[in-house]
Amino acid sequence: MNDMTLVERDVETRKTKISATDVQVYYGETHAIKDVNVEIEEKTVTAFIGPSGCGKSTFLRCLNRMNDTIDVCRVQGKILLDGENIYDKRVDPVQLRAKVGMVFQKPNPFPKSIYDNVAYGPRIHGLARDKADLDDIVEKSLRRGAIWNEVKDRLDAPGTGLSGGQQQRLCIARAVATEPEVLLMDEPCSALDPIATAQVEELIDELRQSYSVVIVTHSMQQAARVSQKTAFFHLGNLVEFGETGQIFTNPRDPRTESYITGRIG
Amino acid sequence: MSDISQTPENGSSKHAGSLLTPNPRTIKRNNAEKRFQVYGIAAIAVGLLMLVVLVTTILGKGVGAYSQTFITLDVELLEKKLDKKGTRNIDDIKKVTTFGYSPLIKNAFKTKVAELGIETDLKLKKQAALLSKSAAGQLRNYVIANPDMIGETVTFRFLTNSRVDGYMKGRVSRDSIANDKSVSSEQLDLVDELVAKGTIKKTFNIDFILGADASDQRPEAAGMGVSMLGSLSMMFVVLGLALPIGVAASIYLEEFAPQNWLTDIIEVNISNLAAVPSIVFGILGLAVFINYMHLPTSAPLVGGLVLTLMTLPTIIISTRASLKSVPPSIRDAALGVGASKMQAVFHHVLPLAAPGILTGTIIGLAQALGETAPLLLIGMVGFIASNAPDSVASGLLDPNSAMPAQIYEWAKRADPAFYERAWGGIIILLVFLVTMNTVAVILRRRFERRW
Amino acid sequence: MPTIWLVVSLFVLSAIGYFVGRNRALQSAGGDTRDLHSLPIYYGMNVALTALIPALSVLVIWVLAQPMIIDTQVSRTIPAELIPESSTRGLVMSDVRRVAEGLDLAVSLGGMTEADSQAINAETTDVRARLGEYGVALGSDVRPEVLKAAQTYRNLTATASLAMNLVVAVLAIGGLAFAYSKTHKDFRARNVVERGVLALLIFAASLAILTTVGIVFSMLFETLNFFSLHDWKDFFLGTTWAPNFRGDSELSILPLLWGTLYISFIALLVAVPVGLFAAVYLSEYASGATRAFAKPLLEILAGIPTIVYGLFALLTVGPMLVRVFGRGDNGLLGVEWMAGATSVLTAGIVMGIMLIPFVSSLSDDIINAVPQSMRDGSLGLGATKSETVRQVVLPAALPGIVGAVLLAASRAIGETMIVVMGAGAIAKFSLNPLESMTTITTRIVSQLTGDTDFASPETLVAFALGLTLFVLTLGLNVLALLIVRKYREQYE
């Protein structure tokens, strides 16, 4: 828990990147998220923890409107990104998702070459001026994804041919390539072995230098290792939100304590 | 508020600008998105439009076949023409050919025209030509069936010929008959007058549904009835053979077959047979059933056999799917109380899979009912059966046609009057298919189990 | 048909067997079913099946084999030197059969006694005229050796039928007696019956193989016959299709193949874009209600019999195209490019309509098999739905879609009624889609309908065409199924 104490020092000065007020999510008849208020700061790793089905992934998907792709899902309340309500009618989710990138639970490389996987985002958003610029972006992203050295000789090989951990780092590189301001990660390590998990966690810590990272995780150890802020969800409610150190060492809510000590979840 | 996002702290954000105002690239991309959706909607619209066009064409052109123009005449059945000896001996009466009946009809026509006070310059022969060529035959059949009526005056409803019928339906107009030898403008004048007096009428024509095909010269008399019987006989053969064989084969493959190369071959074989062009089954039928086994040509039995082979894969595939959907727990339960595997399958699995099997069979039958190509090769083409078969055996073995083959035959004939009959025949065929498919859907909905 | 009565009596016998077997078993147990090894119905079934199955199988095999054996026997009695120059043994044999059938008919109508039919002599009687009285039309005068062979044929057939009836009857009664004698309360009737039923099930399953063997062999034999009469090089490599029933035909498959492929190509040109876009829209965009409404409606198009499409081509689409591209100054375009209603375009468009649901439902399945995570990945990067579909979903589904298109192509190549009615009858190489062209299936129909003479290359060529068609479609199907299967495995 060394790094946890390390990061505690410089958390106070951050600006708010995303601020959610009274967010409700309904899946058809089910009320999946109830009255969630949370403020996510920039250049911070925020972890969402909680038992399965508590709504942490659902809430994460609200932050870049991925829930729009599910027909029965309705979102109420306000989520401000840099002060702008992302659920405003005028907001195009496409433009939003360029700013708020996402990495998924299961590595999902496209059935294309490694190069094309990473170049996909910059291409659709028109971020590269020319081929050389694109090559540059791809290399930079793969380096940031900490996978450049492993794949630099086979950029034309299909992304699906990589190992699970490599695939996930490729997906992170792919998300980074569009230069988002916020990176959402939905249990990015749940399909990975411990070594790959360690590599990804290291990567998350580096990404914190330039992005605001929100990570949903099942593992409390992981939350403690990588995050500065932690939010605990239970049955669709945000039970407690605060400094990671405080949540893990001195939870205010008895439910948080029960979860952390392993009595629920 | 928005100035925060315009100056991101890391300075490298490429997503400058407020989210509330879409940037030009997004607008462009969203337009592409809309175009893409429009293509999709257009594709579906094209498909549905084709369906609508097809259905309206069929209905629009085919409904005419269900009504027909008739002319009512009082015919005096003169004894001196029909039974010179006056003995009412049926053999003597039968000796009078249809030619002998024509004068009676002409006389009746003359009387009718005079009675109605219609003036016409047409010769009597031309006047009587308005009637169908089947009129004399109809009269003769009546007399042979009722010899006692000779000497009496009887009211008959005769078919008019197809040109008059076409005129009544708007298919034939005064312009279109300019080069037509079989009908003249004067004749149509006469028709107009007879229509005005109520002698010529267009009414519902049950004979199209129940009657037999007629020769090239008499499209007005052609009907679907006999070929419908032909199709029906074939369907009985298909049902009687394909269902038991298909179910037996599926039970073996699904429940008993060991996993070996032979089973593999059978399975690959079945899935490939399902995609063999139907005409190949026709060639098989011609070569094996007719040339080799010398079964009668054009017989519904042979047609049924060919269609059986063709439908078997369909039935096997759907039966296997419904057997597969019965959960193994049912089999285990039966085996657990000491039933043999055979008993478990026949007593428990098969009844539970029955609705699915039936649905698949009906769909297979519907497919077979509409199939034409193989029937052409085994000689089940039109104008073969002029009368309905009188027994089950003759229904199976005597030459007959089938509904789709009959439609094809009509479509090939030169007289456009037959086209109307072809479209009309399609309506009957589709009514059968829609009914069968509806039954299949209802069965599936009603008995579908969720395990 | 006495064979039918034989079959009926077999079934009656077997039904009797059921009851006597069941009763005997019950008696042996003193009427207490609990003492029996199996349920009473199994004893009945055992007797019934033992009486029925062997006899019925022998009957079927006999009926199948008899004509072949008798044919070879009779054919041997005709010396080779008596076969006319212009004819073949096969032709003479078909004459023999026709005469024999004629004699049969004459006897059954009572116009001839059996003795008469045996005594009839081609040198003294005009057999052709004599048989003509009974409505048997013969193509030429009956030569003595043909008549003699016909009589041998009839005698052999009569003897064989008698023998068959005897053998079958003995087998049936023997089977019944044997099974009856075995029936006892300790007899394991259920096991025996179940083995028998399993054998029946296996037989039913192997019918599929028999059908394929039947298809291949029936076409292969006649194709070999064809190649013995006609040069195979002309068939595969020639450039002209000009059948001539007086002989000397040029029968090359290439112009037919061209027509077939051209029409199929146009059909796919219609069906693939429409079907694919419809599938994409239905699976990616449409709401549940739209999907539930449009998908079954589109699939109706696949359930409409091809004869309906044929009629639609001949009477609606063809004339409409003529109105646009033909009729000179009276037409819509004022051009005179199209002479008749039948053309490559007519058949191609209509076939395309038929294939729309085929392509769309197959592609729909395949697009749905692409994992949702792939779409999420793309959408999460800020791609629009259409970008996701075009750049991620479709490339991922490509192998499956190729398989679907190949299946559709195989359907198009084997389709018969639409081309018979809509494509025309002229075999030629041309690129003009407004011209009539003909296809393999159309020619098979025209060569095999009407009066066919199974000894002339003009008829037999249909079998060679059929075999080529079979091989072509089979190859496409196998390839398509392999591709689709491999694709499915990738995402499972």
Coordinates of C-alpha atoms in Angstrom, one line a residue, chain C residues 268 271-272 275-276 279 355-364 404-405 408:
Chain C
L268 CA -26.8 -11.6 -57.3
A271 CA -30.0 -9.6 -54.3
V272 CA -26.7 -9.1 -52.6
G275 CA -30.3 -8.3 -49.0
L276 CA -27.1 -7.2 -47.3
A279 CA -29.8 -7.5 -43.1
L355 CA -32.9 -14.4 -53.6
I356 CA -33.2 -11.2 -51.5
P357 CA -34.6 -12.9 -48.4
F358 CA -32.2 -15.8 -48.9
V359 CA -29.2 -13.4 -48.7
S360 CA -30.8 -11.2 -46.0
S361 CA -31.7 -13.9 -43.5
L362 CA -28.3 -15.8 -43.9
S363 CA -26.4 -12.5 -43.5
D364 CA -28.6 -11.5 -40.6
A404 CA -24.0 -16.8 -47.9
V405 CA -23.4 -15.3 -51.3
A408 CA -27.3 -17.9 -53.1

